[in-house]
Amino acid sequence: MKIIALKDTIRKDVPIYYRKLYTGVVVIEMSRGPENYRIDFTIEYKPTGQKEITVSFIDKVDYPLIPLNKELKQFIDNLDSGGGLPD
């Protein structure tokens, strides 16, 4: 399993300035080939300066969720740090 891309990402309008809500499609390379899954994710900035990322899958995923969530959170964190997410 390898995360290839996060596409069609849209930021939802939220009145809370320290929380960003997004929806998008993640492309994951599985043994059967690349597969697309719709996701919602949130990036929340804590008062200590830490980021907390939560991910929820809209589509059913046929893969263990714990390693998938861990890899996806790291991928989202890298995108956010590099300015790859929409404002």
GROMACS .gro file of C-alpha atoms in nm:
model
   87
    1MET     CA    1   0.000   0.000   0.000
    2LYS     CA    2   0.131   0.341  -0.100
    3ILE     CA    3  -0.047   0.676  -0.114
    4ILE     CA    4   0.001   0.828  -0.458
    5ALA     CA    5  -0.198   1.152  -0.448
    6LEU     CA    6  -0.472   1.356  -0.286
    7LYS     CA    7  -0.691   1.513  -0.553
    8ASP     CA    8  -1.010   1.719  -0.582
    9THR     CA    9  -0.941   1.866  -0.240
   10ILE     CA   10  -1.189   2.132  -0.129
   11ARG     CA   11  -1.173   2.329   0.195
   12LYS     CA   12  -1.506   2.362   0.372
   13ASP     CA   13  -1.593   2.698   0.524
   14VAL     CA   14  -1.569   2.679   0.905
   15PRO     CA   15  -1.597   2.983   1.134
   16ILE     CA   16  -1.335   2.844   1.376
   17TYR     CA   17  -0.995   2.980   1.271
   18TYR     CA   18  -0.782   2.700   1.421
   19ARG     CA   19  -0.970   2.418   1.247
   20LYS     CA   20  -0.961   2.340   0.875
   21LEU     CA   21  -1.204   2.090   0.723
   22TYR     CA   22  -1.139   1.934   0.383
   23THR     CA   23  -1.295   1.681   0.152
   24GLY     CA   24  -1.118   1.506  -0.133
   25VAL     CA   25  -1.019   1.184  -0.305
   26VAL     CA   26  -0.711   0.986  -0.209
   27VAL     CA   27  -0.541   0.763  -0.468
   28ILE     CA   28  -0.384   0.456  -0.310
   29GLU     CA   29  -0.163   0.201  -0.486
   30MET     CA   30  -0.289  -0.141  -0.380
   31SER     CA   31  -0.180  -0.486  -0.497
   32ARG     CA   32  -0.466  -0.477  -0.752
   33GLY     CA   33  -0.359  -0.135  -0.884
   34PRO     CA   34  -0.450   0.225  -0.797
   35GLU     CA   35  -0.782   0.280  -0.621
   36ASN     CA   36  -0.970   0.601  -0.537
   37TYR     CA   37  -1.144   0.661  -0.204
   38ARG     CA   38  -1.340   0.968  -0.095
   39ILE     CA   39  -1.230   1.109   0.242
   40ASP     CA   40  -1.300   1.391   0.483
   41PHE     CA   41  -1.016   1.519   0.698
   42THR     CA   42  -0.960   1.785   0.960
   43ILE     CA   43  -0.646   1.970   1.061
   44GLU     CA   44  -0.677   2.128   1.405
   45TYR     CA   45  -0.406   2.346   1.555
   46LYS     CA   46  -0.373   2.302   1.930
   47PRO     CA   47  -0.276   2.588   2.167
   48THR     CA   48   0.061   2.416   2.213
   49GLY     CA   49   0.134   2.454   1.841
   50GLN     CA   50   0.081   2.088   1.755
   51LYS     CA   51  -0.135   1.974   1.465
   52GLU     CA   52  -0.399   1.708   1.512
   53ILE     CA   53  -0.514   1.542   1.191
   54THR     CA   54  -0.824   1.324   1.178
   55VAL     CA   55  -0.931   1.127   0.871
   56SER     CA   56  -1.262   0.960   0.794
   57PHE     CA   57  -1.333   0.749   0.487
   58ILE     CA   58  -1.662   0.801   0.306
   59ASP     CA   59  -1.611   0.491   0.089
   60LYS     CA   60  -1.557   0.143   0.228
   61VAL     CA   61  -1.188   0.046   0.226
   62ASP     CA   62  -1.071  -0.312   0.187
   63TYR     CA   63  -0.745  -0.263   0.376
   64PRO     CA   64  -0.650  -0.243   0.748
   65LEU     CA   65  -0.736   0.110   0.861
   66ILE     CA   66  -0.468   0.165   1.128
   67PRO     CA   67  -0.165   0.156   0.894
   68LEU     CA   68  -0.363   0.334   0.622
   69ASN     CA   69  -0.466   0.617   0.859
   70LYS     CA   70  -0.109   0.654   0.986
   71GLU     CA   71   0.033   0.682   0.633
   72LEU     CA   72  -0.245   0.917   0.522
   73LYS     CA   73  -0.200   1.150   0.820
   74GLN     CA   74   0.172   1.177   0.743
   75PHE     CA   75   0.093   1.246   0.376
   76ILE     CA   76  -0.158   1.519   0.471
   77ASP     CA   77   0.087   1.673   0.719
   78ASN     CA   78   0.356   1.691   0.449
   79LEU     CA   79   0.110   1.853   0.206
   80ASP     CA   80   0.002   2.107   0.466
   81SER     CA   81   0.361   2.193   0.562
   82GLY     CA   82   0.457   2.233   0.195
   83GLY     CA   83   0.156   2.452   0.112
   84GLY     CA   84  -0.010   2.187  -0.106
   85LEU     CA   85  -0.359   2.221   0.043
   86PRO     CA   86  -0.611   2.485  -0.069
   87ASP     CA   87  -0.671   2.787   0.155
   0.00000   0.00000   0.00000
